[in-house]
Short mmCIF file of C-alpha atoms and ligand atoms in Angstrom, two decimals:
data_model
loop_
_atom_site.label_atom_id
_atom_site.label_comp_id
_atom_site.label_asym_id
_atom_site.label_seq_id
_atom_site.Cartn_x
_atom_site.Cartn_y
_atom_site.Cartn_z
CA MET A 1 -210.65 61.65 -170.42
CA LYS A 2 -211.73 60.77 -173.94
CA LYS A 3 -215.30 59.48 -174.18
CA THR A 4 -216.72 56.93 -176.58
CA TYR A 5 -220.32 55.99 -177.15
CA ILE A 6 -220.94 52.51 -178.62
CA THR A 7 -224.33 51.01 -179.48
CA THR A 8 -225.62 47.71 -180.80
CA SER A 9 -228.97 47.46 -182.52
CA ILE A 10 -231.80 46.68 -180.14
CA ALA A 11 -233.09 43.14 -180.33
CA TYR A 12 -236.57 42.48 -181.61
CA VAL A 13 -238.35 40.42 -178.95
CA ASN A 14 -240.63 38.32 -181.13
CA ALA A 15 -238.26 35.37 -180.62
CA GLU A 16 -235.64 34.15 -178.17
CA PRO A 17 -232.01 35.31 -178.41
CA HIS A 18 -229.78 33.42 -180.86
CA ILE A 19 -226.05 33.60 -181.50
CA GLY A 20 -226.41 36.37 -184.07
CA PHE A 21 -227.38 38.88 -181.42
CA LEU A 22 -224.86 37.43 -178.97
CA TYR A 23 -222.17 38.03 -181.57
CA GLU A 24 -223.23 41.67 -181.99
CA LEU A 25 -223.28 42.23 -178.22
CA LEU A 26 -219.84 40.68 -177.88
CA ALA A 27 -218.51 42.77 -180.74
CA ALA A 28 -219.53 45.88 -178.82
CA ASP A 29 -218.18 44.52 -175.55
CA VAL A 30 -214.80 43.65 -177.07
CA LEU A 31 -214.65 47.13 -178.56
CA LYS A 32 -215.57 48.68 -175.22
CA ARG A 33 -212.84 46.79 -173.39
CA TYR A 34 -210.34 47.67 -176.09
CA HIS A 35 -211.17 51.39 -175.81
CA GLN A 36 -211.00 51.21 -172.03
CA SER A 37 -207.52 49.72 -172.31
CA GLN A 38 -206.62 52.84 -174.30
CA ASP A 39 -207.75 55.06 -171.44
CA THR A 40 -211.10 56.00 -172.88
CA GLU A 41 -214.36 56.21 -170.98
CA VAL A 42 -217.00 54.16 -172.75
CA PHE A 43 -220.79 54.16 -172.64
CA PHE A 44 -222.16 50.98 -174.20
CA LEU A 45 -225.87 50.77 -174.97
CA THR A 46 -228.00 47.84 -175.95
CA GLY A 47 -231.61 46.85 -175.37
CA THR A 48 -234.82 45.52 -176.83
CA ASP A 49 -237.23 46.73 -179.48
CA GLU A 50 -240.60 45.80 -178.05
CA HIS A 51 -243.34 47.26 -180.24
CA GLY A 52 -244.78 46.24 -183.57
CA ILE A 53 -247.21 43.81 -185.05
CA LYS A 54 -244.89 40.77 -184.95
CA VAL A 55 -244.40 41.19 -181.22
CA ALA A 56 -248.15 41.54 -180.68
CA GLN A 57 -248.70 38.38 -182.75
CA ALA A 58 -246.03 36.45 -180.85
CA ALA A 59 -247.68 37.52 -177.57
CA THR A 60 -251.09 36.31 -178.76
CA LYS A 61 -249.57 33.01 -179.83
CA ALA A 62 -248.01 32.63 -176.38
CA GLY A 63 -251.39 33.44 -174.80
CA LYS A 64 -250.06 36.56 -173.10
CA GLU A 65 -250.69 40.27 -173.00
CA PRO A 66 -248.05 42.10 -175.05
CA GLN A 67 -246.58 43.89 -172.00
CA GLN A 68 -246.23 40.68 -170.00
CA PHE A 69 -244.74 38.95 -173.04
CA VAL A 70 -242.10 41.64 -173.69
CA ASP A 71 -241.23 41.82 -169.98
CA GLU A 72 -240.39 38.12 -170.06
CA VAL A 73 -238.54 37.97 -173.36
CA SER A 74 -236.50 41.12 -172.77
CA LYS A 75 -235.20 39.59 -169.53
CA LYS A 76 -233.66 36.76 -171.56
CA PHE A 77 -231.81 39.26 -173.71
CA GLU A 78 -230.61 41.17 -170.69
CA GLN A 79 -229.45 37.91 -169.14
CA LEU A 80 -227.11 37.32 -172.10
CA GLY A 81 -225.03 40.15 -170.72
CA LYS A 82 -224.62 38.47 -167.37
CA ASN A 83 -223.98 35.03 -168.88
CA PHE A 84 -221.22 36.15 -171.23
CA ASN A 85 -219.54 38.86 -169.18
CA ILE A 86 -220.84 41.63 -171.41
CA ASN A 87 -220.55 44.99 -169.73
CA PHE A 88 -223.21 47.18 -171.27
CA ASP A 89 -223.89 50.35 -169.33
CA TYR A 90 -227.60 50.59 -169.99
CA PHE A 91 -230.29 48.31 -171.33
CA ILE A 92 -233.00 50.35 -173.04
CA ARG A 93 -236.49 48.97 -173.55
CA THR A 94 -238.72 50.78 -176.01
CA THR A 95 -241.75 50.21 -173.77
CA ASN A 96 -240.04 52.40 -171.16
CA PRO A 97 -242.44 55.37 -170.65
CA ASP A 98 -239.53 57.85 -170.73
CA HIS A 99 -238.47 56.50 -174.10
CA GLN A 100 -242.02 56.75 -175.45
CA LYS A 101 -242.37 60.31 -174.21
CA PHE A 102 -239.06 61.20 -175.86
CA VAL A 103 -240.16 59.70 -179.17
CA GLN A 104 -243.40 61.66 -179.09
CA GLU A 105 -241.44 64.88 -178.52
CA LYS A 106 -239.27 64.02 -181.52
CA TRP A 107 -242.38 63.40 -183.60
CA LEU A 108 -243.60 66.92 -182.84
CA GLN A 109 -240.18 68.23 -183.79
CA LEU A 110 -240.34 66.39 -187.11
CA ALA A 111 -243.78 67.86 -187.73
CA GLU A 112 -242.46 71.34 -186.96
CA ALA A 113 -239.56 70.81 -189.34
CA GLY A 114 -242.12 70.18 -192.06
CA VAL A 115 -240.96 66.71 -193.05
CA LEU A 116 -244.17 64.87 -192.09
CA LYS A 117 -247.14 64.69 -194.45
CA LYS A 118 -250.34 62.75 -194.16
CA ARG A 119 -251.77 61.21 -197.28
CA LYS A 120 -253.69 58.29 -198.73
CA TYR A 121 -251.55 55.43 -199.72
CA THR A 122 -252.03 52.13 -201.48
CA GLY A 123 -249.22 49.67 -201.21
CA LEU A 124 -248.16 46.07 -200.94
CA TYR A 125 -247.50 45.28 -197.31
CA CYS A 126 -245.45 42.42 -195.82
CA SER A 127 -246.44 41.63 -192.26
CA GLY A 128 -243.07 39.84 -191.86
CA CYS A 129 -241.14 43.02 -192.61
CA GLU A 130 -243.84 45.27 -191.16
CA ALA A 131 -243.25 47.45 -194.16
CA PHE A 132 -244.65 48.37 -197.51
CA LYS A 133 -242.49 46.80 -200.17
CA THR A 134 -241.08 48.61 -203.17
CA GLU A 135 -240.62 47.12 -206.63
CA GLY A 136 -237.09 45.81 -206.12
CA GLU A 137 -238.11 44.07 -202.91
CA ILE A 138 -240.85 41.97 -204.48
CA GLU A 139 -240.25 38.66 -206.26
CA GLY A 140 -243.09 36.93 -208.03
CA GLY A 141 -245.64 38.98 -206.11
CA LYS A 142 -244.14 37.92 -202.78
CA CYS A 143 -241.79 39.55 -200.28
CA ALA A 144 -238.27 38.67 -201.38
CA ILE A 145 -237.17 38.18 -197.78
CA HIS A 146 -240.13 36.32 -196.31
CA GLU A 147 -241.49 34.68 -199.45
CA LYS A 148 -244.86 35.73 -198.11
CA GLU A 149 -247.93 36.83 -200.02
CA LEU A 150 -248.22 40.59 -199.83
CA GLU A 151 -251.35 42.34 -198.64
CA LYS A 152 -252.70 45.17 -200.74
CA ILE A 153 -253.50 47.88 -198.28
CA GLU A 154 -255.04 51.30 -198.68
CA GLU A 155 -254.91 53.64 -195.75
CA GLU A 156 -254.10 57.16 -194.72
CA ASN A 157 -250.66 57.37 -193.12
CA TRP A 158 -247.99 59.83 -192.14
CA PHE A 159 -244.95 59.98 -194.41
CA LEU A 160 -241.45 61.21 -193.73
CA ASP A 161 -240.04 63.23 -196.62
CA ILE A 162 -236.29 62.71 -196.84
CA GLN A 163 -235.64 64.41 -200.18
CA ASN A 164 -234.10 67.56 -198.74
CA SER A 165 -231.48 65.62 -196.83
CA LYS A 166 -230.55 63.05 -199.49
CA LEU A 167 -227.31 64.73 -200.49
CA GLU A 168 -226.19 65.07 -196.91
CA ILE A 169 -227.09 61.44 -196.20
CA ARG A 170 -225.15 60.30 -199.24
CA ASN A 171 -222.05 62.22 -198.19
CA TRP A 172 -222.32 60.75 -194.73
CA ILE A 173 -222.64 57.17 -196.07
CA GLU A 174 -219.50 57.67 -198.14
CA THR A 175 -217.37 58.39 -195.11
CA SER A 176 -219.11 56.69 -192.21
CA VAL A 177 -220.54 53.33 -193.27
CA PHE A 178 -218.22 50.32 -192.95
CA PRO A 179 -217.26 48.09 -194.67
CA GLU A 180 -216.88 50.05 -197.87
CA SER A 181 -218.68 47.32 -199.82
CA ARG A 182 -221.92 48.19 -198.03
CA ARG A 183 -221.72 51.85 -199.06
CA GLN A 184 -222.57 51.39 -202.72
CA GLU A 185 -225.33 48.97 -201.83
CA VAL A 186 -227.11 51.51 -199.66
CA ILE A 187 -226.33 54.47 -201.92
CA ASN A 188 -228.09 52.58 -204.72
CA ILE A 189 -231.17 52.19 -202.55
CA LEU A 190 -231.06 55.85 -201.59
CA GLU A 191 -230.66 56.98 -205.20
CA SER A 192 -233.43 54.68 -206.43
CA GLY A 193 -235.91 56.99 -204.73
CA ALA A 194 -237.60 54.09 -202.96
CA TYR A 195 -237.12 55.86 -199.65
CA ASP A 196 -237.77 59.44 -200.70
CA GLU A 197 -240.98 59.16 -198.74
CA VAL A 198 -241.15 56.65 -195.94
CA SER A 199 -244.40 55.66 -194.33
CA VAL A 200 -243.89 56.32 -190.61
CA SER A 201 -247.27 55.52 -189.09
CA ARG A 202 -249.90 52.82 -189.21
CA SER A 203 -253.61 52.89 -188.73
CA LYS A 204 -254.50 51.90 -185.19
CA GLU A 205 -257.11 49.49 -186.50
CA ARG A 206 -254.44 47.23 -187.90
CA TYR A 207 -251.75 47.83 -185.40
CA SER A 208 -252.16 49.07 -181.87
CA TRP A 209 -249.05 47.82 -180.00
CA GLY A 210 -246.88 50.90 -180.38
CA VAL A 211 -246.34 54.54 -179.52
CA PRO A 212 -249.38 56.70 -180.35
CA VAL A 213 -248.82 59.53 -182.80
CA PRO A 214 -249.27 62.73 -180.78
CA GLY A 215 -252.30 64.68 -181.90
CA ASP A 216 -253.61 61.93 -184.20
CA GLU A 217 -255.54 59.34 -182.26
CA GLY A 218 -256.09 56.99 -185.16
CA GLN A 219 -252.37 56.43 -185.77
CA ILE A 220 -249.50 54.47 -184.19
CA MET A 221 -245.86 55.18 -185.03
CA TYR A 222 -244.08 52.79 -187.35
CA VAL A 223 -241.95 50.59 -185.12
CA TRP A 224 -238.69 51.69 -186.74
CA VAL A 225 -239.22 55.36 -185.93
CA ASP A 226 -239.85 54.43 -182.33
CA ALA A 227 -236.89 52.01 -182.24
CA LEU A 228 -234.23 54.17 -183.89
CA PHE A 229 -234.64 56.98 -181.39
CA ASN A 230 -233.54 54.63 -178.59
CA TYR A 231 -229.94 55.62 -179.27
CA ILE A 232 -230.68 59.12 -178.02
CA SER A 233 -233.56 58.55 -175.58
CA ALA A 234 -231.21 56.28 -173.59
CA LEU A 235 -228.74 59.17 -173.28
CA GLU A 236 -231.55 61.49 -172.09
CA ILE A 237 -232.63 58.93 -169.52
CA ASN A 238 -229.04 58.60 -168.26
CA GLY A 239 -228.23 62.32 -168.32
CA LYS A 240 -225.54 61.75 -170.95
CA THR A 241 -226.75 63.71 -173.96
CA ASP A 242 -223.24 65.14 -174.42
CA LEU A 243 -222.22 61.71 -175.77
CA TRP A 244 -224.17 62.23 -178.99
CA PRO A 245 -223.20 61.70 -181.82
CA ALA A 246 -222.44 58.03 -181.24
CA ASP A 247 -218.88 57.05 -182.07
CA ILE A 248 -219.70 53.54 -183.22
CA GLN A 249 -223.06 51.97 -184.04
CA ILE A 250 -222.96 48.24 -184.76
CA VAL A 251 -225.80 46.70 -186.80
CA GLY A 252 -226.48 43.64 -188.94
CA LYS A 253 -226.62 43.90 -192.73
CA ASP A 254 -230.39 43.25 -192.75
CA ILE A 255 -231.08 46.60 -191.10
CA LEU A 256 -228.53 48.64 -193.02
CA LYS A 257 -231.08 50.76 -194.89
CA PHE A 258 -232.93 51.71 -191.72
CA HIS A 259 -229.68 52.85 -190.13
CA ALA A 260 -228.13 54.42 -193.19
CA ILE A 261 -231.19 56.13 -194.68
CA ILE A 262 -234.11 56.55 -192.27
CA TRP A 263 -232.00 57.14 -189.15
CA PRO A 264 -229.86 59.96 -190.59
CA ALA A 265 -233.01 61.49 -192.12
CA LEU A 266 -234.69 61.57 -188.71
CA LEU A 267 -231.57 62.96 -187.07
CA LEU A 268 -231.06 65.72 -189.60
CA ALA A 269 -234.69 66.81 -189.41
CA CYS A 270 -234.39 67.04 -185.61
CA GLY A 271 -231.13 68.97 -185.83
CA TYR A 272 -228.79 66.25 -184.52
CA ASP A 273 -225.31 65.38 -185.77
CA LEU A 274 -224.93 62.04 -187.53
CA PRO A 275 -223.17 59.03 -185.97
CA LYS A 276 -219.44 58.88 -186.63
CA LYS A 277 -219.28 55.25 -187.72
CA LEU A 278 -221.81 52.63 -188.67
CA LEU A 279 -220.28 49.13 -188.67
CA VAL A 280 -222.34 46.60 -190.58
CA HIS A 281 -221.69 42.95 -189.80
CA GLY A 282 -222.63 39.84 -191.78
CA PHE A 283 -224.81 36.89 -190.87
CA ILE A 284 -223.97 33.59 -189.22
CA ASN A 285 -225.12 30.57 -191.17
CA VAL A 286 -225.24 27.13 -189.61
CA ASP A 287 -223.90 24.16 -191.56
CA GLY A 288 -224.11 26.30 -194.68
CA LYS A 289 -227.75 27.28 -194.20
CA LYS A 290 -229.47 30.38 -192.92
CA MET A 291 -230.45 29.97 -189.26
CA SER A 292 -234.18 29.51 -189.01
CA LYS A 293 -236.75 28.10 -186.67
CA SER A 294 -238.30 26.01 -189.42
CA LEU A 295 -234.97 24.38 -190.32
CA GLY A 296 -234.42 23.71 -186.62
CA ASN A 297 -230.80 24.87 -186.85
CA VAL A 298 -230.92 27.88 -184.53
CA ILE A 299 -227.95 27.90 -182.16
CA ALA A 300 -228.85 29.15 -178.71
CA PRO A 301 -226.16 31.02 -176.76
CA GLN A 302 -226.69 28.63 -173.85
CA GLN A 303 -225.45 25.68 -175.93
CA LEU A 304 -222.12 27.41 -176.50
CA LEU A 305 -221.86 28.37 -172.87
CA GLU A 306 -222.37 24.81 -171.70
CA ARG A 307 -219.86 23.37 -174.12
CA TYR A 308 -217.03 25.89 -174.02
CA GLY A 309 -217.56 28.27 -171.12
CA VAL A 310 -217.65 32.06 -171.30
CA ASP A 311 -214.18 33.08 -172.43
CA ALA A 312 -213.66 30.27 -174.92
CA THR A 313 -217.02 31.06 -176.54
CA ARG A 314 -216.02 34.70 -176.81
CA TYR A 315 -212.70 33.67 -178.39
CA LEU A 316 -214.18 31.14 -180.80
CA LEU A 317 -216.83 33.51 -182.14
CA PHE A 318 -214.19 36.03 -183.20
CA ARG A 319 -211.60 33.46 -184.25
CA GLN A 320 -214.00 31.54 -186.47
CA LEU A 321 -216.46 34.10 -187.79
CA SER A 322 -215.52 37.05 -189.92
CA PHE A 323 -216.99 40.33 -188.76
CA TYR A 324 -218.08 41.94 -192.01
CA ASP A 325 -218.82 38.88 -194.16
CA ASP A 326 -221.28 36.08 -193.72
CA SER A 327 -219.72 33.15 -191.89
CA ASN A 328 -220.51 29.54 -191.37
CA PHE A 329 -220.86 27.94 -187.97
CA THR A 330 -220.31 24.23 -187.38
CA TRP A 331 -219.82 22.46 -184.06
CA GLU A 332 -216.98 20.41 -185.60
CA ASP A 333 -215.00 23.57 -186.44
CA PHE A 334 -215.58 25.08 -183.03
CA ASP A 335 -214.52 21.87 -181.26
CA ARG A 336 -211.42 21.54 -183.40
CA VAL A 337 -210.32 25.12 -182.82
CA TYR A 338 -211.13 24.93 -179.12
CA ASN A 339 -208.87 21.93 -178.68
CA GLY A 340 -206.24 23.22 -181.11
CA ASP A 341 -205.94 26.89 -180.20
CA LEU A 342 -206.97 26.87 -176.57
CA ALA A 343 -206.51 23.50 -174.87
CA ASN A 344 -203.36 22.44 -176.75
CA GLY A 345 -202.24 25.89 -177.86
CA LEU A 346 -202.54 28.73 -175.39
CA GLY A 347 -203.33 26.59 -172.34
CA ASN A 348 -200.31 24.36 -172.87
CA LEU A 349 -198.02 27.26 -173.63
CA VAL A 350 -198.88 29.07 -170.42
CA ALA A 351 -198.39 25.91 -168.36
CA ARG A 352 -195.05 25.20 -170.02
CA THR A 353 -193.84 28.75 -169.55
CA ILE A 354 -194.68 28.68 -165.86
CA GLY A 355 -192.81 25.37 -165.52
CA LEU A 356 -189.74 26.86 -167.20
CA VAL A 357 -189.84 30.01 -165.10
CA ARG A 358 -190.11 27.88 -161.98
CA SER A 359 -187.13 25.71 -162.80
CA SER A 360 -184.83 28.55 -163.77
CA LEU A 361 -186.00 31.96 -162.74
CA GLU A 362 -187.87 31.49 -159.55
CA PRO A 363 -185.30 33.33 -157.47
CA LEU A 364 -185.35 36.18 -159.99
CA ILE A 365 -189.08 36.19 -160.53
CA ARG A 366 -189.42 39.86 -159.62
CA THR A 367 -187.51 40.68 -162.79
CA ILE A 368 -190.52 39.86 -164.94
CA PRO A 369 -191.60 43.38 -165.71
CA LYS A 370 -195.15 44.53 -165.31
CA VAL A 371 -196.05 45.58 -168.81
CA GLU A 372 -197.48 49.09 -169.10
CA LEU A 373 -200.73 49.93 -170.78
CA PRO A 374 -200.55 48.43 -174.26
CA VAL A 375 -201.37 50.54 -177.28
CA PHE A 376 -202.89 48.72 -180.23
CA PRO A 377 -203.60 51.47 -182.70
CA ASP A 378 -205.63 49.55 -185.29
CA PHE A 379 -208.16 47.43 -183.56
CA GLN A 380 -209.34 44.47 -185.63
CA TYR A 381 -211.82 41.79 -184.78
CA ASP A 382 -209.48 39.10 -185.94
CA LEU A 383 -207.21 37.27 -183.62
CA ALA A 384 -204.43 36.80 -186.17
CA THR A 385 -201.92 39.13 -184.48
CA ILE A 386 -202.42 37.39 -181.18
CA ASN A 387 -202.01 33.98 -182.74
CA LEU A 388 -198.77 35.12 -184.36
CA LEU A 389 -197.49 36.06 -180.91
CA ILE A 390 -198.49 32.67 -179.54
CA ASN A 391 -196.65 30.95 -182.41
CA LYS A 392 -193.63 33.11 -181.77
CA ALA A 393 -193.60 32.03 -178.13
CA ASP A 394 -193.91 28.36 -179.15
CA GLN A 395 -191.04 28.73 -181.60
CA HIS A 396 -189.00 30.48 -178.97
CA ILE A 397 -189.20 27.36 -176.80
CA SER A 398 -188.43 24.87 -179.55
CA LYS A 399 -185.68 26.93 -181.22
CA HIS A 400 -183.63 27.14 -178.06
CA ARG A 401 -184.63 23.70 -176.78
CA ILE A 402 -185.02 25.58 -173.53
CA TRP A 403 -186.48 22.65 -171.64
CA VAL A 404 -183.28 20.62 -171.85
CA LYS A 405 -181.35 22.91 -169.53
CA PRO A 406 -183.57 25.77 -168.49
CA GLU A 407 -181.01 27.19 -166.05
CA ASP A 408 -178.82 28.17 -169.03
CA TYR A 409 -181.61 30.07 -170.68
CA THR A 410 -182.74 32.58 -168.12
CA LYS A 411 -182.74 35.46 -170.64
CA GLU A 412 -184.83 33.49 -173.15
CA ILE A 413 -187.22 32.39 -170.46
CA ALA A 414 -187.71 35.96 -169.26
CA GLU A 415 -188.43 36.94 -172.87
CA LEU A 416 -190.90 34.11 -173.13
CA ALA A 417 -192.67 35.22 -169.96
CA ASN A 418 -192.88 38.72 -171.40
CA LEU A 419 -194.39 37.41 -174.59
CA ILE A 420 -197.05 35.53 -172.65
CA TRP A 421 -197.76 38.69 -170.69
CA GLU A 422 -198.23 40.59 -173.93
CA VAL A 423 -200.52 37.84 -175.26
CA SER A 424 -202.67 38.18 -172.15
CA ASP A 425 -202.90 41.95 -172.60
CA ARG A 426 -203.96 41.63 -176.20
CA LEU A 427 -206.44 38.89 -175.44
CA GLU A 428 -208.05 40.83 -172.65
CA PRO A 429 -210.89 42.46 -174.65
CA PHE A 430 -211.80 39.02 -176.04
CA MET A 431 -211.17 36.87 -172.96
CA PRO A 432 -211.19 39.18 -169.93
CA GLU A 433 -211.14 36.54 -167.19
CA THR A 434 -208.56 34.36 -168.91
CA ALA A 435 -206.23 37.34 -169.35
CA VAL A 436 -206.34 38.15 -165.64
CA GLU A 437 -205.87 34.48 -164.77
CA ILE A 438 -202.81 34.12 -167.04
CA ARG A 439 -201.18 37.09 -165.34
CA ARG A 440 -202.05 35.74 -161.91
CA GLN A 441 -200.52 32.36 -162.76
CA LEU A 442 -197.40 34.01 -164.16
CA THR A 443 -196.98 36.20 -161.12
CA GLU A 444 -197.69 33.53 -158.53
CA LEU A 445 -196.10 30.72 -160.57
CA ASP A 446 -199.24 28.77 -159.92
CA SER A 447 -200.13 26.68 -162.95
CA LYS A 448 -203.74 25.53 -163.34
CA PRO A 449 -205.35 24.23 -166.54
CA LEU A 450 -206.99 27.10 -168.42
CA PHE A 451 -208.94 25.11 -170.98
CA PRO A 452 -209.76 21.47 -170.29
CA ARG A 453 -209.67 19.42 -173.49
CA LEU A 454 -213.08 18.51 -174.88
CA LYS A 455 -213.50 14.77 -174.47
CA THR A 456 -215.80 14.19 -177.40
CA GLU A 457 -215.22 16.15 -180.54
CA THR A 458 -218.66 15.79 -182.01
CA LEU A 459 -222.05 16.32 -180.49
ZN1 ZN B 1 -241.09 40.55 -195.71
#
């Protein structure tokens, strides 16, 4: 059997889960279910990134020890899986001792490969990014992302030299990073030289919540080095190292350079193959603004769950948000599409079809064929093809005015039932429970409302 290894990024646990990470998890889950429908065995990895100064600060603020804090927050991320029917196969936590041991082994391998150097360094540091900022990343003396004053810091750190692998990394980006529009962006960063040497450790004095650098007591690994290796440590832990290189790694655009520059550099230095595909998704804005705690516009997954239920939330996120570009979330849009596409659209269509089958075909019901495994060669995150099928089924009913005398239209009604069956197959990766329920209703001719109409359209 063909095997596929899919990863999401691991969530940083300095804050609670929001819909951005839910979206990424669902994207991987939909992909997993799609591949499974094509007879492929899938290993789907996600988890939490639990080290770093921001996590330590968040723990202090919450009045907790870092370990207790990350234990609690990571549970909330893991729970997202259960709440939204997301079938990941393993949830890696970077505080897992096996992971930490693995990362330390990799560090020694990097040292042996001669790509680590220790030297004095003076730089402008953003505690928001947990990184030294380069010229292009500074605006008016502040971090361009966090608009925070930068700290001038001098310390002795370990650096990763990526210059020998730049050409190989560039070639890999050109074929493996998606969408294409992100390739030039990250090639420009690579070619600028800003990452020729990456600081990969921090002085323990400033930063102690992390994996110790083996053989250098004063230093802690930079959180990204620790985090990136999760994609392989998780395979070690599960006895599945044959799955490397990953087939698909899904990440947000904000961490593109870590995954398209530092990650391949680490892999090449340790003698690993590079991932086959890196899919970079956009951000979800809310009412036209970036989601942020201070604006108070963060959408919690639980709010969607309570309003729409599991499958409808899964559907709406992919129907309304574009995968690669930034998208805008509004409750009004989601309500409108829920009522339009699901309550009035699909839900009504299924109920009508069952009614028609009942009044004309019931004696012949066994003639509705069981559709074999569907093959959808070009998987896309948009639901356009499926909605075309639903429209076709609707038109099929109105064109023939089937409802007037259904007994004269047994052939058309059988076709209609087949179309609905196909719709359910195609919807299955997005709405797994609904797909099974549609087929159950069709088979048992037992019509039950799939999507109750929302009573109020605004919150
Ligand atoms: Zn910053």
